[in-house]
mmCIF file of C-alpha atoms in Angstrom:
data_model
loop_
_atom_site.group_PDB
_atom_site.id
_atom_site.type_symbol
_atom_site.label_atom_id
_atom_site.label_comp_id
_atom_site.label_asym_id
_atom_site.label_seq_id
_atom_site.Cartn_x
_atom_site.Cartn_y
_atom_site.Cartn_z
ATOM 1 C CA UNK A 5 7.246 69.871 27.349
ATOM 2 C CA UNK A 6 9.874 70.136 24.530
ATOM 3 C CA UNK A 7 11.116 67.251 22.465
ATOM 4 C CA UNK A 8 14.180 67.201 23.508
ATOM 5 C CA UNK A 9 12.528 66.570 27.208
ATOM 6 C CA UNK A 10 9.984 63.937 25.837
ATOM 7 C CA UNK A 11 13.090 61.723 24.871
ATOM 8 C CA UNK A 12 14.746 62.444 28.443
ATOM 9 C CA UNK A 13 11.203 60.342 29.770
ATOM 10 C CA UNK A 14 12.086 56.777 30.923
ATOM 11 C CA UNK A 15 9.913 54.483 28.098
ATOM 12 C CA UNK A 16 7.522 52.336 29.049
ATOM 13 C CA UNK A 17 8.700 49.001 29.542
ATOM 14 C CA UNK A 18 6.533 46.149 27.241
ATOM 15 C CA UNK A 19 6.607 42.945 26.006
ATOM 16 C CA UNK A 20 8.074 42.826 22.593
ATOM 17 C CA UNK A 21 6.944 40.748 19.592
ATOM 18 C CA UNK A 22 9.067 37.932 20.405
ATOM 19 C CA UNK A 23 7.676 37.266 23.472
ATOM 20 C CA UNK A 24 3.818 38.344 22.980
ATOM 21 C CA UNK A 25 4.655 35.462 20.231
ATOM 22 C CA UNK A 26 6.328 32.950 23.034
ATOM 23 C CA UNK A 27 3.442 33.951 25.403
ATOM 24 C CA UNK A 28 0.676 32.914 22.849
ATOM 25 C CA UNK A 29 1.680 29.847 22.200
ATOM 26 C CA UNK A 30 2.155 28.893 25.561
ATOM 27 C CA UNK A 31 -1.296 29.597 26.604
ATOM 28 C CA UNK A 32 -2.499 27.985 23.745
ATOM 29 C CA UNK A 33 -0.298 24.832 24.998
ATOM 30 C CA UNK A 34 -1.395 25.013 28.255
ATOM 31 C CA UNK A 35 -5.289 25.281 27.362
ATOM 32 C CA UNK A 36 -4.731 22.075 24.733
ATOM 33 C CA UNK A 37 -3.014 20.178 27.112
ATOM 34 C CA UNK A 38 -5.823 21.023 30.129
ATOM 35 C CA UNK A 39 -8.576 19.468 27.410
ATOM 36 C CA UNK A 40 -6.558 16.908 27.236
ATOM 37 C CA UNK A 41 -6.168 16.151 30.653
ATOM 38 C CA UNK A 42 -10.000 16.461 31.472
ATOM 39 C CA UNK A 43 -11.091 14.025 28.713
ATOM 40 C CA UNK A 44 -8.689 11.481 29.870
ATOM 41 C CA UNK A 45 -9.987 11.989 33.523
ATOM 42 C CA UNK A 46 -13.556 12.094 32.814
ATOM 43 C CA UNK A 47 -13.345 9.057 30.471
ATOM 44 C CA UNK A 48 -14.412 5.898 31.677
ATOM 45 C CA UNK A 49 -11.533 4.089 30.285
ATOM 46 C CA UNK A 50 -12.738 0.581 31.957
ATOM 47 C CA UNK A 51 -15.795 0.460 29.893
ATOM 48 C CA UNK A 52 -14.594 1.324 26.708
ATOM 49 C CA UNK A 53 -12.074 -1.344 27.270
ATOM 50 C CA UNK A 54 -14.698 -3.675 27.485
ATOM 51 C CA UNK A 55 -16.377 -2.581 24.581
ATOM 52 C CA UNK A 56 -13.326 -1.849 22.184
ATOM 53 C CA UNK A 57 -10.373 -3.450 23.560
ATOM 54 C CA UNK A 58 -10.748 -7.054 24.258
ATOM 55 C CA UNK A 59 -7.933 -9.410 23.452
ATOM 56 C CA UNK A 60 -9.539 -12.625 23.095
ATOM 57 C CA UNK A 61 -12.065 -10.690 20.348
ATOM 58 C CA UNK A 62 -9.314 -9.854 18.638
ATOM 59 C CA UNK A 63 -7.245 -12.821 18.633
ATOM 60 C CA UNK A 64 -9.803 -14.203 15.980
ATOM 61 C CA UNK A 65 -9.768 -12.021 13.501
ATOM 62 C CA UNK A 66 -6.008 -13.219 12.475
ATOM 63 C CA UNK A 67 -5.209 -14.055 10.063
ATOM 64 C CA UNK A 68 -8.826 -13.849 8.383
ATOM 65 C CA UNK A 69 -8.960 -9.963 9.063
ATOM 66 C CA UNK A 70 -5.737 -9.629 6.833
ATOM 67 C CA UNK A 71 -5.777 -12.536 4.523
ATOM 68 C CA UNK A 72 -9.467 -12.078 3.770
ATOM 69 C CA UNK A 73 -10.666 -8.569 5.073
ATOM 70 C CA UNK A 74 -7.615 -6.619 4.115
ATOM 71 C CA UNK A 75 -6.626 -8.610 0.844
ATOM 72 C CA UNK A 76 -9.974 -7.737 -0.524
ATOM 73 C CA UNK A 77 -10.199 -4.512 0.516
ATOM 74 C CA UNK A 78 -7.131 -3.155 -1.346
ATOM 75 C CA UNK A 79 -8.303 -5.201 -4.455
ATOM 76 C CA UNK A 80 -11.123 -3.117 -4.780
ATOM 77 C CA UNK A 81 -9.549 -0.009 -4.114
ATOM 78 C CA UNK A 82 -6.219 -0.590 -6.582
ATOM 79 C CA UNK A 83 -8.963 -1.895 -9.518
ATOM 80 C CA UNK A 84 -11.040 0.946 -8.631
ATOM 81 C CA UNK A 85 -7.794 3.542 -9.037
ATOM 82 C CA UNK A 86 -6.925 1.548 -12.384
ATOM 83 C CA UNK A 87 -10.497 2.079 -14.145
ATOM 84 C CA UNK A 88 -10.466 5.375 -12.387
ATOM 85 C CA UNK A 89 -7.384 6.815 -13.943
ATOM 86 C CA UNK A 90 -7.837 5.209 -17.833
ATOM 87 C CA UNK A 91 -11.346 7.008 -18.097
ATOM 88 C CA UNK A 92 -10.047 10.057 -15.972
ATOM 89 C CA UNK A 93 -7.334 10.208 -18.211
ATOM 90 C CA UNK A 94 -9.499 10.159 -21.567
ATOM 91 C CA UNK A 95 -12.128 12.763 -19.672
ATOM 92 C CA UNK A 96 -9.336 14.816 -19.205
ATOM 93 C CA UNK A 97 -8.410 14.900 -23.171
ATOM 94 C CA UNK A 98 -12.015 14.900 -24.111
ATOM 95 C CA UNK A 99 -12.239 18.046 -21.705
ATOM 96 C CA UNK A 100 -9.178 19.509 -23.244
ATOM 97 C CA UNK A 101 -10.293 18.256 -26.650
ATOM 98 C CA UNK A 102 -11.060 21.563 -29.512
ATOM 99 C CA UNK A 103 -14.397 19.038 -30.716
ATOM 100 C CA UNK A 104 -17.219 21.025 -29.197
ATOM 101 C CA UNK A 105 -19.303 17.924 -28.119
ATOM 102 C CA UNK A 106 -16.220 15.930 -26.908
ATOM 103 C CA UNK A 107 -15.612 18.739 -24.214
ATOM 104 C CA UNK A 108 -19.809 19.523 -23.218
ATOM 105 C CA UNK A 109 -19.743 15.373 -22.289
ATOM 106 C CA UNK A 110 -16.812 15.445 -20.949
ATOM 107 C CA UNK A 111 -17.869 18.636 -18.666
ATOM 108 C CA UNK A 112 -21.424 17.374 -18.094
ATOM 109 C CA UNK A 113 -19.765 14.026 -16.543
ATOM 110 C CA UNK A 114 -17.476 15.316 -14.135
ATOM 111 C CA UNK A 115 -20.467 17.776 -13.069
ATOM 112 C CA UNK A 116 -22.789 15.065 -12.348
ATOM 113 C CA UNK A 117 -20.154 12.253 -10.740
ATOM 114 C CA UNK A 118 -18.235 15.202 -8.532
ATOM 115 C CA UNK A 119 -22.186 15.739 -7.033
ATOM 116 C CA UNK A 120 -23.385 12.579 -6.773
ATOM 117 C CA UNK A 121 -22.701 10.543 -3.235
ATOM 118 C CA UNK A 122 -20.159 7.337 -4.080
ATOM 119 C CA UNK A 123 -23.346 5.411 -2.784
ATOM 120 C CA UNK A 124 -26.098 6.174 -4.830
ATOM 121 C CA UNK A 125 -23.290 5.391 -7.463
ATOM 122 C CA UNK A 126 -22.750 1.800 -5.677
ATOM 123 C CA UNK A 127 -26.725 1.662 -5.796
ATOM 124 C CA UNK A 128 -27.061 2.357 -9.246
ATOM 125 C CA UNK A 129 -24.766 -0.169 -10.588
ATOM 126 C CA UNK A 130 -25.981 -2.857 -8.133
ATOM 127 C CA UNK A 131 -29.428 -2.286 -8.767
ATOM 128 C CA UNK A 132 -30.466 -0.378 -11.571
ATOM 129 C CA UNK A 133 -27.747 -1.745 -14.431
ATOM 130 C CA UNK A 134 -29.313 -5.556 -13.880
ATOM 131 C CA UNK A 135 -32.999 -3.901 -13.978
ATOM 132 C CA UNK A 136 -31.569 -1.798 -17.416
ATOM 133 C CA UNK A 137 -30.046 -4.600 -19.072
ATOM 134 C CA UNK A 138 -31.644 -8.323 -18.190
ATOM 135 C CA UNK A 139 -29.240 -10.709 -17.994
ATOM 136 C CA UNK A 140 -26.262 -9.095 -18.796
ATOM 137 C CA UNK A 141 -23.393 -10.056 -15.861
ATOM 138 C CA UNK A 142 -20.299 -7.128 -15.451
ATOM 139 C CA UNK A 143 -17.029 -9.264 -15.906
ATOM 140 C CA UNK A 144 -15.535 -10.075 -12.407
ATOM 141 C CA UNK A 145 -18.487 -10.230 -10.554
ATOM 142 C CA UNK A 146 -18.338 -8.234 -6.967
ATOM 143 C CA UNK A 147 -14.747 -6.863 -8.075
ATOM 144 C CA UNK A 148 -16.041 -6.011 -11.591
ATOM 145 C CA UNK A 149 -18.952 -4.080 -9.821
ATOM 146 C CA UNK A 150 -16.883 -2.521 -7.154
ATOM 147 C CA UNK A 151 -13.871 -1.527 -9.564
ATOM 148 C CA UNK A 152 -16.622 0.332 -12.042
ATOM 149 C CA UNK A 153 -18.530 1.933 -9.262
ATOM 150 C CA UNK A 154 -15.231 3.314 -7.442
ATOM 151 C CA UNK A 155 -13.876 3.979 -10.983
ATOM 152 C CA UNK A 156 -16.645 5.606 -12.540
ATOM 153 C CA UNK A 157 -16.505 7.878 -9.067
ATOM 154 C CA UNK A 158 -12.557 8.582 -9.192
ATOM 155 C CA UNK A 159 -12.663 9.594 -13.132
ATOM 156 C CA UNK A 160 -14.277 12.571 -12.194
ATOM 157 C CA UNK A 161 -11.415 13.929 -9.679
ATOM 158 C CA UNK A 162 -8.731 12.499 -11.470
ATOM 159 C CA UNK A 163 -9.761 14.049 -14.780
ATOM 160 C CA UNK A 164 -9.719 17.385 -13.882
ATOM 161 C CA UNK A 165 -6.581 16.841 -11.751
ATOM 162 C CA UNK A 166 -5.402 15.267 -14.871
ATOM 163 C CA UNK A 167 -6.684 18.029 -16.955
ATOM 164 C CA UNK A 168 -4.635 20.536 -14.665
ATOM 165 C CA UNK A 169 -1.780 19.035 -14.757
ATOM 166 C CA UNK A 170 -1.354 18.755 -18.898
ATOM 167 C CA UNK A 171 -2.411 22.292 -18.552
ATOM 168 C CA UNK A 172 1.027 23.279 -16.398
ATOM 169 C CA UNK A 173 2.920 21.807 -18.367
ATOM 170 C CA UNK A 174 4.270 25.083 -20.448
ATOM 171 C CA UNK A 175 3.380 24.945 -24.107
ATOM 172 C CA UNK A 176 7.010 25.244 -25.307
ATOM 173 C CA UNK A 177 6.962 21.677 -24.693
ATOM 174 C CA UNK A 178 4.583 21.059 -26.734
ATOM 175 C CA UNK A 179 5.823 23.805 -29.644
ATOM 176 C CA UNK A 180 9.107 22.222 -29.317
ATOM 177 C CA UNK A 181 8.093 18.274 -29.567
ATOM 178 C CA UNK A 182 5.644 19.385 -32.796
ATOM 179 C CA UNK A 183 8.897 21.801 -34.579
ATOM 180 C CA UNK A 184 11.156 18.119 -33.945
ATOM 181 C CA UNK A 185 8.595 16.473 -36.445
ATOM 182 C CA UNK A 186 5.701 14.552 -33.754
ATOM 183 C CA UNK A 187 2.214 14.692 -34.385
ATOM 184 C CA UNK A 188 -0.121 16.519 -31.801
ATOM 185 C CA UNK A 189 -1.075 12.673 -30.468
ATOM 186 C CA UNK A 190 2.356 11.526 -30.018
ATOM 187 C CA UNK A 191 3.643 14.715 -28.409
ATOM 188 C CA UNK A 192 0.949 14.826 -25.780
ATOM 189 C CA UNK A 193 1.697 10.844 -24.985
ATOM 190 C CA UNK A 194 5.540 11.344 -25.419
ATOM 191 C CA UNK A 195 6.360 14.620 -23.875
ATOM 192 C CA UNK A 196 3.480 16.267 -21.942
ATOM 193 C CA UNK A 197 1.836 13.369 -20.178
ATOM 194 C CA UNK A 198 4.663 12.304 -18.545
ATOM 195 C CA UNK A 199 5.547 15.360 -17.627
ATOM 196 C CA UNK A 200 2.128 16.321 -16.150
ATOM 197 C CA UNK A 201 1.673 13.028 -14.182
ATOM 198 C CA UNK A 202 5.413 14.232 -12.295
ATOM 199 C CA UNK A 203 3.086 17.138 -11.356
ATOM 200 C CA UNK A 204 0.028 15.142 -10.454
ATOM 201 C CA UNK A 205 1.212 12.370 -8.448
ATOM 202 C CA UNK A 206 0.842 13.799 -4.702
ATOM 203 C CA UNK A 207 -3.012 14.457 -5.764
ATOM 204 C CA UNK A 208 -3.524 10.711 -7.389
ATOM 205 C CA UNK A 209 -2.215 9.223 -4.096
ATOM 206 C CA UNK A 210 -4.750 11.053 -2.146
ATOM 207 C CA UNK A 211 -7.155 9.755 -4.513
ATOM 208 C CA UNK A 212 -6.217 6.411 -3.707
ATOM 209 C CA UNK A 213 -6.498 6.674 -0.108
ATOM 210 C CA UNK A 214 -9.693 8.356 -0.566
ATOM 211 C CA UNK A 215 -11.085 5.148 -3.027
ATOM 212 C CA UNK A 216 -9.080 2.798 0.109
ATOM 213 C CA UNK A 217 -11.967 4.410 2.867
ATOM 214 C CA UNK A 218 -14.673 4.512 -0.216
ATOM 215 C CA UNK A 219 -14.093 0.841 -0.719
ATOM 216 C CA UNK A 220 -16.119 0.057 2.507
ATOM 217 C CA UNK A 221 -19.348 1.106 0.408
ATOM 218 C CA UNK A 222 -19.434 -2.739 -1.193
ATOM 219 C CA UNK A 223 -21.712 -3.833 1.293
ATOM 220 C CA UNK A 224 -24.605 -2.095 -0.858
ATOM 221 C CA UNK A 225 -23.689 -4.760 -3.294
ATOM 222 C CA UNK A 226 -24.374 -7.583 -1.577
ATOM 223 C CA UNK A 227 -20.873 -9.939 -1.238
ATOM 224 C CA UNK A 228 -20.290 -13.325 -0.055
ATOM 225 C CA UNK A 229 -18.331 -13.942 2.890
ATOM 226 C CA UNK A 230 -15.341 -14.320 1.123
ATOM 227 C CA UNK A 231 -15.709 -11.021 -1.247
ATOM 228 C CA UNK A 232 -16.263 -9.106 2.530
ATOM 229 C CA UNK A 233 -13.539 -5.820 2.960
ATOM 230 C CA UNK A 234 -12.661 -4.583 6.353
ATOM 231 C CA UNK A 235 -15.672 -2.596 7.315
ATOM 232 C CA UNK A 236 -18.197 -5.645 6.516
ATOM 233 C CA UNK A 237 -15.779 -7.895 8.424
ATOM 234 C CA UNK A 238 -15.661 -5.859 11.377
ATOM 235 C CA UNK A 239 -19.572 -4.852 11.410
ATOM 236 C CA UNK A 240 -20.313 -8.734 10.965
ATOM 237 C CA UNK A 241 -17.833 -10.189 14.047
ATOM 238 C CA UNK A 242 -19.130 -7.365 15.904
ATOM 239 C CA UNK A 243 -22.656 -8.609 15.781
ATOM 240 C CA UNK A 244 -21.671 -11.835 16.033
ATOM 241 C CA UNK A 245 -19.562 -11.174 19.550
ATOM 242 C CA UNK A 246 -21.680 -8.314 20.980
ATOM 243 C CA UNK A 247 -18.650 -5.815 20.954
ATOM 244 C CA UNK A 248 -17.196 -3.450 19.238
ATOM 245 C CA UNK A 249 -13.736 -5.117 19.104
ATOM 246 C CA UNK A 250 -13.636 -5.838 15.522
ATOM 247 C CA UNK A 251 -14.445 -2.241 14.475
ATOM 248 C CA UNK A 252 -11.729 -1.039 16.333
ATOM 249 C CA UNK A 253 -9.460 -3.835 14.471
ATOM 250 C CA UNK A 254 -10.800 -3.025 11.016
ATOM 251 C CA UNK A 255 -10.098 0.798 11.332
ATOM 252 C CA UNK A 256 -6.177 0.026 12.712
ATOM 253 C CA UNK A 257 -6.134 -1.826 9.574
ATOM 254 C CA UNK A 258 -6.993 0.984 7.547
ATOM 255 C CA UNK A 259 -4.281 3.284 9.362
ATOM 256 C CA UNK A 260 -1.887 0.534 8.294
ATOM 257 C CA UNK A 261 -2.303 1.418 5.175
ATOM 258 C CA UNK A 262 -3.113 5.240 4.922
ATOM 259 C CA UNK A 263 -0.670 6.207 7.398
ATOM 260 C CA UNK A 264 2.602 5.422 5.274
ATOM 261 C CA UNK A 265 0.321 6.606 1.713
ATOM 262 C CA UNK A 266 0.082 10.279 3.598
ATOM 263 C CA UNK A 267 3.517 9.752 4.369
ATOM 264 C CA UNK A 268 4.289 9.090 0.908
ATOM 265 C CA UNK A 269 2.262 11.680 -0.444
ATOM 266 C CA UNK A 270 4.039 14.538 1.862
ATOM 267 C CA UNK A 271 7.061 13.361 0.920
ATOM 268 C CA UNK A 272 6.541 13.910 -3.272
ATOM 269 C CA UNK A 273 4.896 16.915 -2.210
ATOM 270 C CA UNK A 274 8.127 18.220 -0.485
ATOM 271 C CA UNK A 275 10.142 16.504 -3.511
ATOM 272 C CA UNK A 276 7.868 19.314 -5.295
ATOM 273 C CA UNK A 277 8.456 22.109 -4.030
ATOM 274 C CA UNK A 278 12.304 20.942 -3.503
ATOM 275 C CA UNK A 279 12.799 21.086 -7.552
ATOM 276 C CA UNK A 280 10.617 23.975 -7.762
ATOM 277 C CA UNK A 281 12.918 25.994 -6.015
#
């Protein structure tokens, strides 16, 4: 067979990209939405009802569950972000720092606080700072502990975010604020800072909704009832009433707060990539 007969043959007739594409994704529809329908089918949706979902349960959390539960629960977790971001922040310049010693610390402590659990950090300060140091009360109490414990956890991430952040900030800055006359101090508070922390800020907010969830690990501290967050409140009622009503309340709680800080967060990160382009 010549070529010029090979191109008289009637082609094959296939499915072109496009629609192996289309196809694809509607199989993968169709098998997602078949899971879907079998778990709500084989659910027994009248017992979890009466284990999660009963109105009168729920009716007495209010207002305590928000006024109490959910007050003190974003206490800890903003004091937590504030002690959490002043020693992140000097980490992060001791890490960045040319003083040999300044940077080994500074490297050794975000080693050791990236690797240990948030709860044997909760542990340590509720346990083994009073056995340390006799006597000797952390200022605040509960929200002293739980803002250090959080804090001392959070420096770790935030000072290498931190650190990464100063670090993309291009040196001309830097050249340029030191040729105008600034010392190498005031030009890293002045100009670079700022200008990292524009960078930085979608990564700190997950931080704080990471310390929001981490801020249920106070019970290991021992609190009152009035120093209890969300999770303590809802484990307590839920002994108290048999059902698991009141965990189901606490964690809608927490969604009403980390639901609109991922919103936030996607939205700087689409700000982001906005003025990078």
């Amino acid at each position: 067979m010549t070529a010029a007969d090979a191109r008289l043959q009637p082609r094959k007739k296939g499915l072109t990209r496009r629609q192996k594409r289309s196809l694809s994704r509607g199989v993968q529809y169709a098998v997602f939405l078949a899971v879907v329908i079998a778990f709500a089918v084989s659910a027994d949706w009248g017992r979890l009802k009466n284990q999660f979902a009963q109105a009168d349960i729920a009716g007495q959390m209010f207002p305590d569950v928000i006024t109490l539960a959910l007050k003190n629960t974003v206490l800890y977790t903003l004091s937590g972000f504030v002690v959490g971001l002043v020693l992140g922040m000097v980490i992060a310049l001791m890490r960045l720092s040319s003083v040999g010693p300044y940077r080994w610390f500074a490297g050794v402590y975000i080693e050791i606080f990236r690797g240990l659990p948030a709860l044997l950090i909760f542990i340590f300060i509720g346990v083994a700072v009073p056995l340390a140091f006799p006597g000797t009360e952390i200022i605040g109490g509960t929200y002293g502990k739980v803002a250090l414990a959080l804090g001392l956890v959070a420096a770790a991430y935030m000072a290498e975010t931190i650190r990464a952040g100063i670090q993309a900030v291009p040196k001309g800055q830097m050249e340029a604020a030191r040729s105008l006359g600034f010392s190498p101090a005031r030009a890293m508070i002045s100009i670079v800072i700022p200008q990292a922390f524009r960078i930085i800020l979608p990564p700190l907010t997950n931080e704080l909704v990471l310390l929001f969830k981490d801020s249920s690990l106070v019970l290991f501290l021992g609190v009152t009832l009035e120093e209890r967050e969300l999770s303590k409140y809802g484990r307590d009622l839920a002994s108290t009433t048999a059902n698991s009503t009141p965990i189901l309340v606490a964690g809608l709680c927490y969604l009403l707060v980390t639901i609109p800080l991922g919103f936030v967060v996607r939205r700087m990160e689409a700000k982001a990539q906005e003025a990078v382009k």
